[in-house]
Short mmCIF file of C-alpha atoms in Angstrom, two decimals:
data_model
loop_
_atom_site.label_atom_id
_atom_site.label_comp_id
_atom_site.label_asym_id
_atom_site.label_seq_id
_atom_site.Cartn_x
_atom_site.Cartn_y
_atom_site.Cartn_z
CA UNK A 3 -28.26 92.39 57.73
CA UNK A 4 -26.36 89.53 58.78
CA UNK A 5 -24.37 87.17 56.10
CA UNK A 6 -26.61 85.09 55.28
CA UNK A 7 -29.12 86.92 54.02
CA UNK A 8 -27.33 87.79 50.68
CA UNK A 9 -25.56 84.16 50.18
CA UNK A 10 -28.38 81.80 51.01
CA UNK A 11 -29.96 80.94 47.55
CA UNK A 12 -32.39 78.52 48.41
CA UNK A 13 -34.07 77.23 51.95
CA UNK A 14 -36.72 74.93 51.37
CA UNK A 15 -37.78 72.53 53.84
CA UNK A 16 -37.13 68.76 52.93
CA UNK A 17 -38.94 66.66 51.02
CA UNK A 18 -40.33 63.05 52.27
CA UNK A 19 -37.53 60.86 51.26
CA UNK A 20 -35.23 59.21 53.50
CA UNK A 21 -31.85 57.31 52.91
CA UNK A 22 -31.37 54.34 55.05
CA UNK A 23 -27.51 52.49 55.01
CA UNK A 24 -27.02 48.90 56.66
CA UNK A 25 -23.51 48.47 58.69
CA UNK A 26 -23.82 45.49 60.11
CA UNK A 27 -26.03 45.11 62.46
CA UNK A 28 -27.17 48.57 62.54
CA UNK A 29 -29.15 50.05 60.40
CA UNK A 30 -28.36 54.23 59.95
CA UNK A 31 -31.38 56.59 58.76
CA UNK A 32 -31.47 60.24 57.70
CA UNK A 33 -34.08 62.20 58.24
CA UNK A 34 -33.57 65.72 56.19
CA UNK A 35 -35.01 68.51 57.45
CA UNK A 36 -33.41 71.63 54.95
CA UNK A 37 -32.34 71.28 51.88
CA UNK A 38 -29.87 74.78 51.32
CA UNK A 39 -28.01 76.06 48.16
CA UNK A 40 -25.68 78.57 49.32
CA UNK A 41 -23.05 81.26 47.90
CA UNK A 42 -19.57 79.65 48.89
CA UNK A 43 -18.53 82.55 51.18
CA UNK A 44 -21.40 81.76 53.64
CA UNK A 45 -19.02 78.76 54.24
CA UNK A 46 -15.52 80.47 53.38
CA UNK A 47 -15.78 84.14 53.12
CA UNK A 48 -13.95 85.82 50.89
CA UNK A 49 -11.08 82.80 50.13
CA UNK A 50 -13.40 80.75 48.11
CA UNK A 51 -15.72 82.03 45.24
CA UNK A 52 -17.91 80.43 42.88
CA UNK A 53 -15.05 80.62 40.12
CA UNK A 54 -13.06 78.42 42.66
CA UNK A 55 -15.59 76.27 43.19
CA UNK A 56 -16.09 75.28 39.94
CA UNK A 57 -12.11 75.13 39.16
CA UNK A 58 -12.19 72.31 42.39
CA UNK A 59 -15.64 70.64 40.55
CA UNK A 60 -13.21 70.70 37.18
CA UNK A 61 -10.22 68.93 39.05
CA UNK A 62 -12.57 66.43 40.45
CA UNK A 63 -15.27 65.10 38.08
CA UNK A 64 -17.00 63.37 41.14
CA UNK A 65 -18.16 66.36 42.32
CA UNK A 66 -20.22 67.07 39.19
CA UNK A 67 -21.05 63.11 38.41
CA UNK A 68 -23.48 63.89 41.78
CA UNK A 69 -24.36 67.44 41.80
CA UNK A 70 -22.70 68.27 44.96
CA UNK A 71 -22.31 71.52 43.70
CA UNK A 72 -24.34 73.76 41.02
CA UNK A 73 -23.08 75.17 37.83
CA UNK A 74 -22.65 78.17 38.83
CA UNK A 75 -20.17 77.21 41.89
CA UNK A 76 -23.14 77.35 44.83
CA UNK A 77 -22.65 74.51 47.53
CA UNK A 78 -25.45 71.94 47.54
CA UNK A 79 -26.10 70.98 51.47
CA UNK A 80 -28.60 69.91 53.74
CA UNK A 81 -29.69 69.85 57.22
CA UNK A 82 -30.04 66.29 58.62
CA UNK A 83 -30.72 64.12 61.64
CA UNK A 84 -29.20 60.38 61.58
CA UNK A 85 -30.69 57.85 63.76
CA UNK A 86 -28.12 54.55 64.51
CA UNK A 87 -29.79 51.51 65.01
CA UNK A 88 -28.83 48.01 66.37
CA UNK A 89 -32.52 47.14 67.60
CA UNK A 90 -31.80 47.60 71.05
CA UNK A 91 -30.21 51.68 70.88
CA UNK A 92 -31.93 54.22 68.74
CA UNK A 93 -29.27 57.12 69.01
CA UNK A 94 -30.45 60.25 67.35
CA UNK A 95 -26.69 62.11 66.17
CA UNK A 96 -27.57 65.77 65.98
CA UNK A 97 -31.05 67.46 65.93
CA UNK A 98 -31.16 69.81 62.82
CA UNK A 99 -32.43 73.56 63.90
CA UNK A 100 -35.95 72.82 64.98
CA UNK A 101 -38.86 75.02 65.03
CA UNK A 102 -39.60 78.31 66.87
CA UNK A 103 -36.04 78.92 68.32
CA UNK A 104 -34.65 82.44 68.42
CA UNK A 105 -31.25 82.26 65.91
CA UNK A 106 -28.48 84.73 65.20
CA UNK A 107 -28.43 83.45 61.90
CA UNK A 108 -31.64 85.33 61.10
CA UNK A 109 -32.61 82.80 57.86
CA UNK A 110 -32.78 80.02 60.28
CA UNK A 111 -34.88 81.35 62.97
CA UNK A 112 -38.46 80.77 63.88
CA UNK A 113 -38.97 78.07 61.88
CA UNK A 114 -41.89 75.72 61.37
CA UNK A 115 -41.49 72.12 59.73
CA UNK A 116 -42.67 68.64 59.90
CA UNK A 117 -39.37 67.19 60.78
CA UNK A 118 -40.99 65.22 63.76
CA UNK A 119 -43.79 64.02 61.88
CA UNK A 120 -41.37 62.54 59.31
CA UNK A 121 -38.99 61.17 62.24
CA UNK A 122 -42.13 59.13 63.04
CA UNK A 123 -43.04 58.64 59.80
CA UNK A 124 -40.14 56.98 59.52
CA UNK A 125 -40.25 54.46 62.10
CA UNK A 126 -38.84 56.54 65.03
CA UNK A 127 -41.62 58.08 67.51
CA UNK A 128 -39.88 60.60 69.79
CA UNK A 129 -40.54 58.10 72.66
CA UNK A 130 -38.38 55.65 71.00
CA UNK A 131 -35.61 57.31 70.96
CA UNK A 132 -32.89 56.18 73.57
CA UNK A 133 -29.78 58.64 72.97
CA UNK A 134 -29.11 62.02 71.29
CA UNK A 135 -25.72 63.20 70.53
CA UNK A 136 -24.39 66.27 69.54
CA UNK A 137 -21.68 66.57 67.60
CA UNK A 138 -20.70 69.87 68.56
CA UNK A 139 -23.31 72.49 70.51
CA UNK A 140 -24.17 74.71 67.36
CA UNK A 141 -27.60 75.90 66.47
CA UNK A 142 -28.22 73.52 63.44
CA UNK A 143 -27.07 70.17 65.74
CA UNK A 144 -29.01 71.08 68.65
CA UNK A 145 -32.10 72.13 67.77
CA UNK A 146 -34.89 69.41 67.71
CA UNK A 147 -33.24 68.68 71.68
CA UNK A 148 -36.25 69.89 72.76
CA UNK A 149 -39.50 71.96 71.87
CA UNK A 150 -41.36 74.88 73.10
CA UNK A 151 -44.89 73.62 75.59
CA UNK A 152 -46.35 76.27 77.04
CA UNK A 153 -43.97 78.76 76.45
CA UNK A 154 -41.14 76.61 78.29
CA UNK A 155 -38.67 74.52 76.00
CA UNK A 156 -38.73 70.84 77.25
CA UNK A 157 -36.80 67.79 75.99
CA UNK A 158 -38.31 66.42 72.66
CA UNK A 159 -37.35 63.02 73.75
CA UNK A 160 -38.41 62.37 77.23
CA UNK A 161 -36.75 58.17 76.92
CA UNK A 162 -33.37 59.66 76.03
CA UNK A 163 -29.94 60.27 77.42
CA UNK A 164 -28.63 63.33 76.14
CA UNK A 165 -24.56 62.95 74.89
CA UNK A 166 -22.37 66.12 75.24
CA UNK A 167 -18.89 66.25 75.49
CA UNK A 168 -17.83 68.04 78.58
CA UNK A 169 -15.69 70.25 77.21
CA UNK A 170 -17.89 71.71 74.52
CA UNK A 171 -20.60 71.81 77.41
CA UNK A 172 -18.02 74.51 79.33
CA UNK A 173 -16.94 76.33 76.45
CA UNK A 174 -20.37 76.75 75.20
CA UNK A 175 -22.10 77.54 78.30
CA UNK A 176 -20.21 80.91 78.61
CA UNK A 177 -19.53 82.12 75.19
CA UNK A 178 -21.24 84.27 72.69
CA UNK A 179 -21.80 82.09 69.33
CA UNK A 180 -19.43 83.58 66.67
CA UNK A 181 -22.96 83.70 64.40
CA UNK A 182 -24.09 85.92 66.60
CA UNK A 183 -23.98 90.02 64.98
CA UNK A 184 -24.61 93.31 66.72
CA UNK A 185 -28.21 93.56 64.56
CA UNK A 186 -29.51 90.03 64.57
CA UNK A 187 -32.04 88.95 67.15
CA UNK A 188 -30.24 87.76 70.49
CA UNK A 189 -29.00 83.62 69.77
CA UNK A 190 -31.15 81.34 72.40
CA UNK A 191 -29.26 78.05 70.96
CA UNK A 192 -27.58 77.50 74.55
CA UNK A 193 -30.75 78.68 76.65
CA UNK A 194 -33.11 76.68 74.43
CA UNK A 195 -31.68 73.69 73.21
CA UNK A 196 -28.77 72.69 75.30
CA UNK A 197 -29.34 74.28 78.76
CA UNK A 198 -32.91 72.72 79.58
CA UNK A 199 -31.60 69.59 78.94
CA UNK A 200 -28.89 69.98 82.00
CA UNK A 201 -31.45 71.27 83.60
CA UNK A 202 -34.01 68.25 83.40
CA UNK A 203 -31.48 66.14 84.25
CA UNK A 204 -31.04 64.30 80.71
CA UNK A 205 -27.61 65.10 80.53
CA UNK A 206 -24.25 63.12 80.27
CA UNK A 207 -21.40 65.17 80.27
CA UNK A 208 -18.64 62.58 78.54
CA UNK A 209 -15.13 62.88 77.14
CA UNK A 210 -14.59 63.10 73.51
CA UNK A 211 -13.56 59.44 72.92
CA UNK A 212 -16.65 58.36 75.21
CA UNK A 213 -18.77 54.73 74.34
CA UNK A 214 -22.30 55.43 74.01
CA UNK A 215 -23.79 51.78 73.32
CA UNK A 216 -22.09 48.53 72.08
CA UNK A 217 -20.21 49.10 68.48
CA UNK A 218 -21.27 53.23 68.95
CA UNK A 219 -18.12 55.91 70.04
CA UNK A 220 -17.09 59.12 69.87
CA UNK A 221 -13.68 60.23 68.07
CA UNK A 222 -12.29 63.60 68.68
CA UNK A 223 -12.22 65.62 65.72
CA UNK A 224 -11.49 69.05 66.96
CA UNK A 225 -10.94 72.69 65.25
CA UNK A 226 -14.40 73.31 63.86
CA UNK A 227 -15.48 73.76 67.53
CA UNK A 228 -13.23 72.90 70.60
CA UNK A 229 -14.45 69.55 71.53
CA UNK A 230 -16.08 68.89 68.19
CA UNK A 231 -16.31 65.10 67.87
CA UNK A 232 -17.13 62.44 65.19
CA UNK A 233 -19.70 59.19 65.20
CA UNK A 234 -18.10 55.92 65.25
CA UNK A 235 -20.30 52.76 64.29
CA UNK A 236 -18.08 49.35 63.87
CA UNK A 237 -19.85 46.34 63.93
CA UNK A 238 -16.94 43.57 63.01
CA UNK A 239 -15.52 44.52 60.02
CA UNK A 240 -18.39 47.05 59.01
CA UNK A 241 -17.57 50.64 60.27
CA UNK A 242 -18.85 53.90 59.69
CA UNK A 243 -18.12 57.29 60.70
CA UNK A 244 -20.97 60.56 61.07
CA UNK A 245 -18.83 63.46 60.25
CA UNK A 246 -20.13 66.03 62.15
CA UNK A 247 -18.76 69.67 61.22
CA UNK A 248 -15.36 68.58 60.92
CA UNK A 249 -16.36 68.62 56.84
CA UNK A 250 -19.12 70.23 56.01
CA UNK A 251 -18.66 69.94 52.14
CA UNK A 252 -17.31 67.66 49.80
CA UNK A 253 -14.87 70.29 48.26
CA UNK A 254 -13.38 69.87 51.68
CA UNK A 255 -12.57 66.51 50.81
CA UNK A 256 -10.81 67.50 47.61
CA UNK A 257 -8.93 70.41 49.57
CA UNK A 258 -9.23 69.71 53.43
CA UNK A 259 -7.18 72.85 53.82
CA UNK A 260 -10.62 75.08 53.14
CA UNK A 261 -11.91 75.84 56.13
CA UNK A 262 -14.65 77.79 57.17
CA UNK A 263 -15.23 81.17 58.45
CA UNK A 264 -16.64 79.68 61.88
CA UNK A 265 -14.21 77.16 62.71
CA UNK A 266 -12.74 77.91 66.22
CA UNK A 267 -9.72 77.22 65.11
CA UNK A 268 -9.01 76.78 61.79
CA UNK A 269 -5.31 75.32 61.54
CA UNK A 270 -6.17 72.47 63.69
CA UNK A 271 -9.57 72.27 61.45
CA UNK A 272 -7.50 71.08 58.63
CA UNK A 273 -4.80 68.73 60.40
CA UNK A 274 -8.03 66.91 62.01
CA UNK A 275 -9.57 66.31 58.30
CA UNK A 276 -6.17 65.56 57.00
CA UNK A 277 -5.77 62.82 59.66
CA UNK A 278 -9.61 62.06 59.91
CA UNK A 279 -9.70 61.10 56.19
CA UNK A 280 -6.03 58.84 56.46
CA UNK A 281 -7.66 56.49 59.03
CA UNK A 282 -11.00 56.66 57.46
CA UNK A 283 -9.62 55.89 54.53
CA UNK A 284 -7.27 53.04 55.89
CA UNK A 285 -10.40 51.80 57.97
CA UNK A 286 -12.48 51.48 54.77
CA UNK A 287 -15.17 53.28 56.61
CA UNK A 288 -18.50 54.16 54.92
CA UNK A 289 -18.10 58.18 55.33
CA UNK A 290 -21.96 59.96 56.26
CA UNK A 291 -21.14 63.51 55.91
CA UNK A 292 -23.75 65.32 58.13
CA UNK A 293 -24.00 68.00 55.67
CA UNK A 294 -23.13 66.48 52.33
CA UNK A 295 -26.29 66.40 50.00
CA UNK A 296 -27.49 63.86 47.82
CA UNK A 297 -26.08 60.76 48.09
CA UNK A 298 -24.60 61.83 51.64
CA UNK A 299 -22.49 58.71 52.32
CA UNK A 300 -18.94 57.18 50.39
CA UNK A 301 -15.81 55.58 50.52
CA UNK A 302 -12.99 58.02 50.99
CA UNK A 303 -10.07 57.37 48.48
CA UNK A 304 -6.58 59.18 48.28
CA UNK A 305 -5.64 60.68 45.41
CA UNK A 306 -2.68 62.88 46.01
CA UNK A 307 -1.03 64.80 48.67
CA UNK A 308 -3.55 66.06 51.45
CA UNK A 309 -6.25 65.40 48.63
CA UNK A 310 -8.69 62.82 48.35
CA UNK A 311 -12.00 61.77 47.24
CA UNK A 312 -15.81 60.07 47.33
CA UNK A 313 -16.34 57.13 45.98
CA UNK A 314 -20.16 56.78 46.03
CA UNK A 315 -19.99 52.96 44.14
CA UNK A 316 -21.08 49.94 46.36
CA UNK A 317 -22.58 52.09 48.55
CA UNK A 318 -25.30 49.48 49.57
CA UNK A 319 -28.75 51.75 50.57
CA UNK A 320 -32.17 52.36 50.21
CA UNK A 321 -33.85 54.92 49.06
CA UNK A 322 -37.30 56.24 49.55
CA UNK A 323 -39.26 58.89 48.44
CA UNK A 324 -38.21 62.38 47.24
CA UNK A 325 -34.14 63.04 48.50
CA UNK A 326 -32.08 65.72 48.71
#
């Protein structure tokens, strides 16, 4: 049995809804594709427990104002996709898990969803799409990179340019993932998401501050992976950041030191969140957390030493459909 079978309490594929935010002159979309309610320790082990959880929720009533967690101390969290749009560039920042790929984390394997049906639904055929970007090579950011034809995994969008930092290419390319457990099916997330994209040809191996389109960037924000990086989108005076897996809850935001149980390196997880939020924060950047739930995107505020917080009012977006 691998950990996640006893501290997942809900999987359910997403409903139809999107969220949409404007920044300028781009327009930024999430597509969901899980919606996941899980024990704390899935993310922190044995250092945080549902008692703590709710203790952090207590200390910081915006937690509860928007559900991010339940009452009984389970993280809310989702699986997304975020598509960046200026009209010219559709960049697709991270692919979810996708369907039919062989997973160490067992609860995530083999699945089946609609995710591509409701990127197209959307607005956003896969033939539209002119960038993907990983955040960081893991199995949930990876996974829609490409889809199984004939038995062979081939890119899932044939128009794109495919965005990996070089670094987390190398490191990735010859290491086990630290999901992976002695009984759990062998993890294909290299060999089926990342590697046929090298192989096709549909790779750019960058640097972790690398410009992908006018107004679009990457910002280093190592620890959670070794070349882990951030989404920057700054049109004039409008910027935004996608997180990534630097945070992957909002509890992090109230205590950046938490960090989880598969961060590479956890010490240097929490001085890049602690210095992450400070200029995101100075920058009065609209903050998309690629995990956060429901309402996913805020204003990051300080309110004490290494501590801060969401501030989900003026957040200018729409909303269709059912959300999570």
């Amino acid at each position: 049995m691998t950990i996640t079978q006893s501290l997942h309490k809900s999987i359910q594929e997403s409903p139809t809804g999107f969220l949409q935010w404007k920044v300028g002159r781009f327009t930024i979309t999430s597509i969901p594709e899980l919606g996941i309610v899980s024990d704390p320790a899935f993310f922190f082990g044995d250092k945080v427990d549902p008692e703590a959880v709710r203790e952090i929720a207590k200390k910081n009533p915006w937690i509860d104002e928007h559900s991010l967690v339940s009452k009984e101390g389970f993280i809310n969290w989702k699986i997304q996709a975020l598509v960046v749009d200026d009209g010219t560039y559709r960049i697709a920042v991270d692919t979810c898990v996708g369907n039919d790929k062989a997973l160490g984390e067992v609860e995530f394997s083999k699945l089946s969803t609609g995710f591509l049906a409701r990127l197209e639904a959307v607005g956003y055929p896969r033939s539209s799409i002119t960038h993907v970007v990983c955040t960081h090579l893991h199995f949930d950011h990876v996974g829609w990179n490409t889809i199984l034809v004939n038995g062979k995994w081939v890119p899932t969008f044939p128009n794109a340019r495919y965005i990996f930092a070089k670094a987390e290419y190398d490191f990735w390319k010859d290491s086990t993932p630290s999901w992976q457990t002695d009984d759990a099916p062998k993890d294909e997330t290299f060999t089926a998401s990342v590697k046929p994209i090298y192989d096709a040809g549909l790779a750019d191996l960058v640097g972790p501050d690398h410009v992908i389109a006018p107004g679009v960037s990457l910002e280093p924000t190592p620890g959670h992976t070794p070349c882990h990086v951030s989404v920057v989108i700054q049109d004039g005076d409008s910027k935004a950041v996608i997180t990534g897996d630097m945070t992957h809850s909002p509890i992090q935001v109230a205590v950046p030191t938490h960090s989880p149980r598969f961060d590479s390196d956890p010490k240097q997880s929490v001085q890049t969140r602690v210095a992450a939020f400070e200029r995101w924060c100075a920058a009065k950047s609209l903050v998309i957390g690629s995990h956060f739930t429901y309402p996913t995107a805020g204003y990051l505020k300080k309110v004490g030493d290494q501590s801060f917080a969401i501030s989900f009012e003026g957040v200018k977006r729409v909303e269709k459909g059912v959300l999570s």
